[in-house]
């Protein structure tokens, strides 16, 4: 069974601080996605990483896919209150075939205090 | 496009009653997913349709749950009879499958409370 473990589960920081959240697995994924979910809404895709070692930047957010495609990290620089939300990682297994369902982590709940 | 549309947004029902949740996927998307989200278990995939055909229903909890997709623009998730432990937020998501495309677009969810 493929599992994605996210850490930390909860994080509360002050505006302006930097932070990193992690998504780890013992399994290989063909691609991995990061979503952000705000209260009362569904998750919204932030980024997809596909290649081992890949780094993608989205303004103050930096995403990295591990060389072995088993793990990923999300780093936020100078966090702002608008970054508050639940950050979810999701992956597609390498042998998904026709069943390309996403495997989801439980998420990191981030609170950025003004 | 209006995005994935779910109805109702909130549902409060008594134990034993039938509950039907509805979803209209984004036009042109050929995959549809029903998820359940709780604090304890996170986002759980219930069932996944591709081109209106159920591909994976291994996440459907038990026979009380059923899902249909009669056409490309509509799907329902039914719980009969409902139980308090079914209380959760239910999300529908759709996706336009491509070789490298796995982005899922979510609706706003239906918050179900069974009392």
mmCIF file of C-alpha atoms in Angstrom:
data_model
loop_
_atom_site.group_PDB
_atom_site.id
_atom_site.type_symbol
_atom_site.label_atom_id
_atom_site.label_comp_id
_atom_site.label_asym_id
_atom_site.label_seq_id
_atom_site.Cartn_x
_atom_site.Cartn_y
_atom_site.Cartn_z
ATOM 1 C CA UNK A 1 0.000 0.000 0.000
ATOM 2 C CA UNK A 2 1.393 3.378 -0.982
ATOM 3 C CA UNK A 3 1.323 5.958 1.788
ATOM 4 C CA UNK A 4 2.313 9.601 1.974
ATOM 5 C CA UNK A 5 3.294 10.946 5.373
ATOM 6 C CA UNK A 6 3.260 14.684 5.925
ATOM 7 C CA UNK A 7 5.046 16.552 8.673
ATOM 8 C CA UNK A 8 4.554 18.488 10.751
ATOM 9 C CA UNK A 9 0.831 17.913 11.210
ATOM 10 C CA UNK A 10 0.313 21.406 12.634
ATOM 11 C CA UNK A 11 2.439 24.538 12.383
ATOM 12 C CA UNK A 12 1.801 27.980 13.849
ATOM 13 C CA UNK A 13 4.248 30.764 13.021
ATOM 14 C CA UNK A 14 4.529 34.544 12.948
ATOM 15 C CA UNK A 15 4.285 36.596 9.805
ATOM 16 C CA UNK A 16 7.681 36.949 8.140
ATOM 17 C CA UNK A 17 9.093 33.615 9.287
ATOM 18 C CA UNK A 18 10.276 30.890 6.940
ATOM 19 C CA UNK A 19 9.036 27.317 7.098
ATOM 20 C CA UNK A 20 9.391 23.934 5.449
ATOM 21 C CA UNK A 21 6.868 21.119 5.349
ATOM 22 C CA UNK A 22 7.567 17.596 4.218
ATOM 23 C CA UNK A 23 5.883 14.792 2.332
ATOM 24 C CA UNK A 24 7.568 11.394 2.621
ATOM 25 C CA UNK A 25 6.981 7.885 1.375
ATOM 26 C CA UNK A 26 8.764 4.571 1.052
ATOM 27 C CA UNK A 27 7.226 4.224 -2.409
ATOM 28 C CA UNK A 28 8.181 5.797 -5.708
ATOM 29 C CA UNK A 29 5.735 8.157 -7.390
ATOM 30 C CA UNK A 30 5.630 9.085 -11.053
ATOM 31 C CA UNK A 31 4.480 12.565 -10.096
ATOM 32 C CA UNK A 32 3.616 14.418 -6.963
ATOM 33 C CA UNK A 33 1.350 17.379 -6.393
ATOM 34 C CA UNK A 34 0.912 20.002 -3.691
ATOM 35 C CA UNK A 35 -2.513 21.452 -2.964
ATOM 36 C CA UNK A 36 -3.664 24.163 -0.571
ATOM 37 C CA UNK A 37 -7.076 24.017 1.027
ATOM 38 C CA UNK A 38 -8.718 26.966 2.744
ATOM 39 C CA UNK A 39 -11.584 26.595 5.228
ATOM 40 C CA UNK A 40 -14.890 25.834 3.542
ATOM 41 C CA UNK A 41 -13.285 25.205 0.180
ATOM 42 C CA UNK A 42 -11.884 22.291 -1.776
ATOM 43 C CA UNK A 43 -8.137 21.788 -2.328
ATOM 44 C CA UNK A 44 -6.555 23.849 -5.091
ATOM 45 C CA UNK A 45 -3.484 22.694 -6.995
ATOM 46 C CA UNK A 46 -0.285 24.663 -6.397
ATOM 47 C CA UNK A 47 2.260 22.641 -8.353
ATOM 48 C CA UNK A 48 3.076 19.276 -9.925
ATOM 49 C CA UNK A 49 6.598 17.854 -9.838
ATOM 50 C CA UNK A 50 7.569 15.025 -12.130
ATOM 51 C CA UNK A 51 11.340 14.676 -12.396
ATOM 52 C CA UNK A 52 13.562 13.456 -9.551
ATOM 53 C CA UNK A 53 15.464 16.415 -8.094
ATOM 54 C CA UNK A 54 13.128 18.925 -9.709
ATOM 55 C CA UNK A 55 12.733 22.317 -8.056
ATOM 56 C CA UNK A 56 9.822 24.622 -8.845
ATOM 57 C CA UNK A 57 9.195 28.103 -7.536
ATOM 58 C CA UNK A 58 5.877 29.843 -7.187
ATOM 59 C CA UNK A 59 6.556 33.359 -5.812
ATOM 60 C CA UNK A 60 7.579 32.746 -2.185
ATOM 61 C CA UNK A 61 6.928 28.996 -2.381
ATOM 62 C CA UNK A 62 9.674 26.555 -3.390
ATOM 63 C CA UNK A 63 8.834 22.923 -4.105
ATOM 64 C CA UNK A 64 11.370 20.128 -4.411
ATOM 65 C CA UNK A 65 10.949 16.533 -5.537
ATOM 66 C CA UNK A 66 13.452 14.082 -4.075
ATOM 67 C CA UNK A 67 16.018 12.472 -6.351
ATOM 68 C CA UNK A 68 14.421 9.063 -5.832
ATOM 69 C CA UNK A 69 10.899 10.462 -6.319
ATOM 70 C CA UNK A 70 9.836 9.216 -2.889
ATOM 71 C CA UNK A 71 9.609 12.517 -1.067
ATOM 72 C CA UNK A 72 8.973 16.207 -1.514
ATOM 73 C CA UNK A 73 9.258 19.431 0.429
ATOM 74 C CA UNK A 74 7.559 22.801 0.360
ATOM 75 C CA UNK A 75 9.447 25.834 1.626
ATOM 76 C CA UNK A 76 7.718 29.153 2.225
ATOM 77 C CA UNK A 77 9.799 32.304 2.582
ATOM 78 C CA UNK A 78 8.543 35.246 4.614
ATOM 79 C CA UNK A 79 5.165 33.676 5.367
ATOM 80 C CA UNK A 80 2.082 35.870 5.249
ATOM 81 C CA UNK A 81 -1.364 35.439 6.853
ATOM 82 C CA UNK A 82 -2.725 34.663 3.394
ATOM 83 C CA UNK A 83 -0.599 31.485 3.374
ATOM 84 C CA UNK A 84 -2.744 30.043 6.154
ATOM 85 C CA UNK A 85 -4.416 26.794 5.162
ATOM 86 C CA UNK A 86 -4.086 23.038 4.888
ATOM 87 C CA UNK A 87 -1.246 21.913 2.617
ATOM 88 C CA UNK A 88 -1.794 18.514 1.043
ATOM 89 C CA UNK A 89 0.530 16.397 -1.038
ATOM 90 C CA UNK A 90 -0.777 13.791 -3.452
ATOM 91 C CA UNK A 91 0.989 11.352 -5.734
ATOM 92 C CA UNK A 92 0.372 9.033 -8.649
ATOM 93 C CA UNK A 93 2.062 5.641 -8.440
ATOM 94 C CA UNK A 94 4.431 4.590 -11.232
ATOM 95 C CA UNK A 95 2.354 1.558 -12.171
ATOM 96 C CA UNK A 96 -1.019 3.217 -11.968
ATOM 97 C CA UNK A 97 -2.055 2.068 -15.435
ATOM 98 C CA UNK A 98 -5.663 2.965 -16.047
ATOM 99 C CA UNK A 99 -6.228 3.598 -12.353
ATOM 100 C CA UNK A 100 -4.603 7.003 -12.061
ATOM 101 C CA UNK A 101 -6.066 7.849 -8.721
ATOM 102 C CA UNK A 102 -4.137 10.140 -6.396
ATOM 103 C CA UNK A 103 -2.684 8.904 -3.101
ATOM 104 C CA UNK A 104 -3.116 11.648 -0.482
ATOM 105 C CA UNK A 105 -1.246 12.663 2.645
ATOM 106 C CA UNK A 106 -3.152 13.872 5.715
ATOM 107 C CA UNK A 107 -1.840 17.400 5.310
ATOM 108 C CA UNK A 108 -0.022 20.087 7.259
ATOM 109 C CA UNK A 109 -2.263 22.698 8.840
ATOM 110 C CA UNK A 110 -0.441 26.041 8.728
ATOM 111 C CA UNK A 111 -1.437 29.134 10.659
ATOM 112 C CA UNK A 112 0.445 32.372 10.007
ATOM 113 C CA UNK A 113 -0.248 34.945 12.691
ATOM 114 C CA UNK A 114 -0.048 38.678 11.930
ATOM 115 C CA UNK B 1 -16.361 27.739 -16.624
ATOM 116 C CA UNK B 2 -18.083 27.664 -13.250
ATOM 117 C CA UNK B 3 -15.890 24.872 -11.951
ATOM 118 C CA UNK B 4 -17.099 21.708 -10.258
ATOM 119 C CA UNK B 5 -20.530 22.303 -8.788
ATOM 120 C CA UNK B 6 -21.781 20.367 -5.798
ATOM 121 C CA UNK B 7 -25.130 20.438 -4.093
ATOM 122 C CA UNK B 8 -26.254 20.851 -1.458
ATOM 123 C CA UNK B 9 -23.495 22.778 0.384
ATOM 124 C CA UNK B 10 -24.829 21.667 3.734
ATOM 125 C CA UNK B 11 -27.053 18.753 4.688
ATOM 126 C CA UNK B 12 -28.352 17.864 8.114
ATOM 127 C CA UNK B 13 -30.326 14.662 8.333
ATOM 128 C CA UNK B 14 -31.507 12.155 10.880
ATOM 129 C CA UNK B 15 -29.957 8.753 11.246
ATOM 130 C CA UNK B 16 -31.619 6.236 8.960
ATOM 131 C CA UNK B 17 -32.587 8.730 6.289
ATOM 132 C CA UNK B 18 -31.415 8.576 2.690
ATOM 133 C CA UNK B 19 -28.955 11.242 1.593
ATOM 134 C CA UNK B 20 -28.131 12.108 -2.020
ATOM 135 C CA UNK B 21 -25.187 14.315 -2.918
ATOM 136 C CA UNK B 22 -24.874 15.748 -6.397
ATOM 137 C CA UNK B 23 -21.982 16.800 -8.594
ATOM 138 C CA UNK B 24 -21.607 18.498 -11.952
ATOM 139 C CA UNK B 25 -18.026 18.138 -13.211
ATOM 140 C CA UNK B 26 -16.229 20.627 -15.419
ATOM 141 C CA UNK B 27 -17.303 20.261 -19.033
ATOM 142 C CA UNK B 28 -14.804 18.213 -21.026
ATOM 143 C CA UNK B 29 -13.332 16.454 -18.024
ATOM 144 C CA UNK B 30 -13.424 12.694 -18.320
ATOM 145 C CA UNK B 31 -12.551 11.584 -14.778
ATOM 146 C CA UNK B 32 -14.632 12.162 -11.665
ATOM 147 C CA UNK B 33 -13.776 11.435 -8.049
ATOM 148 C CA UNK B 34 -15.818 11.347 -4.853
ATOM 149 C CA UNK B 35 -13.866 11.985 -1.653
ATOM 150 C CA UNK B 36 -14.737 12.125 2.019
ATOM 151 C CA UNK B 37 -12.724 14.362 4.367
ATOM 152 C CA UNK B 38 -12.574 14.145 8.143
ATOM 153 C CA UNK B 39 -10.086 15.435 10.685
ATOM 154 C CA UNK B 40 -9.096 11.947 11.729
ATOM 155 C CA UNK B 41 -8.717 10.274 8.329
ATOM 156 C CA UNK B 42 -8.010 13.186 6.012
ATOM 157 C CA UNK B 43 -9.092 12.985 2.377
ATOM 158 C CA UNK B 44 -10.291 9.504 1.452
ATOM 159 C CA UNK B 45 -11.113 8.448 -2.093
ATOM 160 C CA UNK B 46 -14.504 6.761 -2.207
ATOM 161 C CA UNK B 47 -14.911 6.086 -5.920
ATOM 162 C CA UNK B 48 -13.313 7.091 -9.221
ATOM 163 C CA UNK B 49 -15.094 7.186 -12.591
ATOM 164 C CA UNK B 50 -13.392 7.443 -15.971
ATOM 165 C CA UNK B 51 -15.588 8.138 -19.005
ATOM 166 C CA UNK B 52 -18.622 7.490 -16.773
ATOM 167 C CA UNK B 53 -17.411 4.005 -15.834
ATOM 168 C CA UNK B 54 -16.414 3.167 -12.246
ATOM 169 C CA UNK B 55 -12.699 2.325 -12.235
ATOM 170 C CA UNK B 56 -12.007 1.988 -8.540
ATOM 171 C CA UNK B 57 -14.682 1.740 -5.846
ATOM 172 C CA UNK B 58 -12.460 0.105 -3.247
ATOM 173 C CA UNK B 59 -12.878 3.097 -0.987
ATOM 174 C CA UNK B 60 -16.650 2.848 -0.720
ATOM 175 C CA UNK B 61 -17.172 2.036 2.967
ATOM 176 C CA UNK B 62 -20.002 -0.452 2.694
ATOM 177 C CA UNK B 63 -23.181 -1.302 0.890
ATOM 178 C CA UNK B 64 -24.929 1.725 2.329
ATOM 179 C CA UNK B 65 -22.917 3.846 -0.104
ATOM 180 C CA UNK B 66 -23.573 3.897 -3.835
ATOM 181 C CA UNK B 67 -22.502 6.188 -6.657
ATOM 182 C CA UNK B 68 -23.722 6.665 -10.193
ATOM 183 C CA UNK B 69 -22.576 8.622 -13.201
ATOM 184 C CA UNK B 70 -25.364 8.368 -15.786
ATOM 185 C CA UNK B 71 -23.667 10.839 -18.154
ATOM 186 C CA UNK B 72 -20.569 12.969 -18.474
ATOM 187 C CA UNK B 73 -22.119 15.953 -16.744
ATOM 188 C CA UNK B 74 -23.682 14.499 -13.625
ATOM 189 C CA UNK B 75 -22.914 12.166 -10.744
ATOM 190 C CA UNK B 76 -24.575 11.261 -7.478
ATOM 191 C CA UNK B 77 -23.386 9.741 -4.238
ATOM 192 C CA UNK B 78 -26.116 8.144 -2.159
ATOM 193 C CA UNK B 79 -26.037 6.978 1.442
ATOM 194 C CA UNK B 80 -28.928 4.783 2.565
ATOM 195 C CA UNK B 81 -29.449 4.479 5.468
ATOM 196 C CA UNK B 82 -27.266 7.250 6.847
ATOM 197 C CA UNK B 83 -25.460 6.912 10.200
ATOM 198 C CA UNK B 84 -23.820 9.502 12.484
ATOM 199 C CA UNK B 85 -20.359 8.193 11.549
ATOM 200 C CA UNK B 86 -21.031 9.284 7.958
ATOM 201 C CA UNK B 87 -20.792 12.905 9.083
ATOM 202 C CA UNK B 88 -17.990 14.507 7.057
ATOM 203 C CA UNK B 89 -17.324 16.861 4.164
ATOM 204 C CA UNK B 90 -17.841 15.126 0.839
ATOM 205 C CA UNK B 91 -15.939 16.470 -2.161
ATOM 206 C CA UNK B 92 -16.389 15.827 -5.833
ATOM 207 C CA UNK B 93 -13.433 16.467 -8.145
ATOM 208 C CA UNK B 94 -12.986 16.208 -11.894
ATOM 209 C CA UNK B 95 -9.982 15.920 -14.157
ATOM 210 C CA UNK B 96 -9.194 16.025 -17.856
ATOM 211 C CA UNK B 97 -6.852 13.113 -18.300
ATOM 212 C CA UNK B 98 -3.723 13.506 -20.363
ATOM 213 C CA UNK B 99 -0.397 11.728 -20.533
ATOM 214 C CA UNK B 100 1.110 13.953 -17.879
ATOM 215 C CA UNK B 101 -1.971 15.693 -16.558
ATOM 216 C CA UNK B 102 -3.174 14.650 -13.144
ATOM 217 C CA UNK B 103 -4.568 17.956 -11.825
ATOM 218 C CA UNK B 104 -7.891 17.492 -10.084
ATOM 219 C CA UNK B 105 -10.351 20.355 -9.691
ATOM 220 C CA UNK B 106 -12.476 20.204 -6.580
ATOM 221 C CA UNK B 107 -15.941 21.459 -5.804
ATOM 222 C CA UNK B 108 -16.670 23.346 -2.610
ATOM 223 C CA UNK B 109 -17.899 20.220 -0.881
ATOM 224 C CA UNK B 110 -21.040 19.125 0.903
ATOM 225 C CA UNK B 111 -20.885 19.213 4.677
ATOM 226 C CA UNK B 112 -23.036 16.313 5.889
ATOM 227 C CA UNK B 113 -24.188 16.035 9.464
ATOM 228 C CA UNK B 114 -26.127 12.959 10.511
ATOM 229 C CA UNK B 115 -27.796 13.298 13.912
#
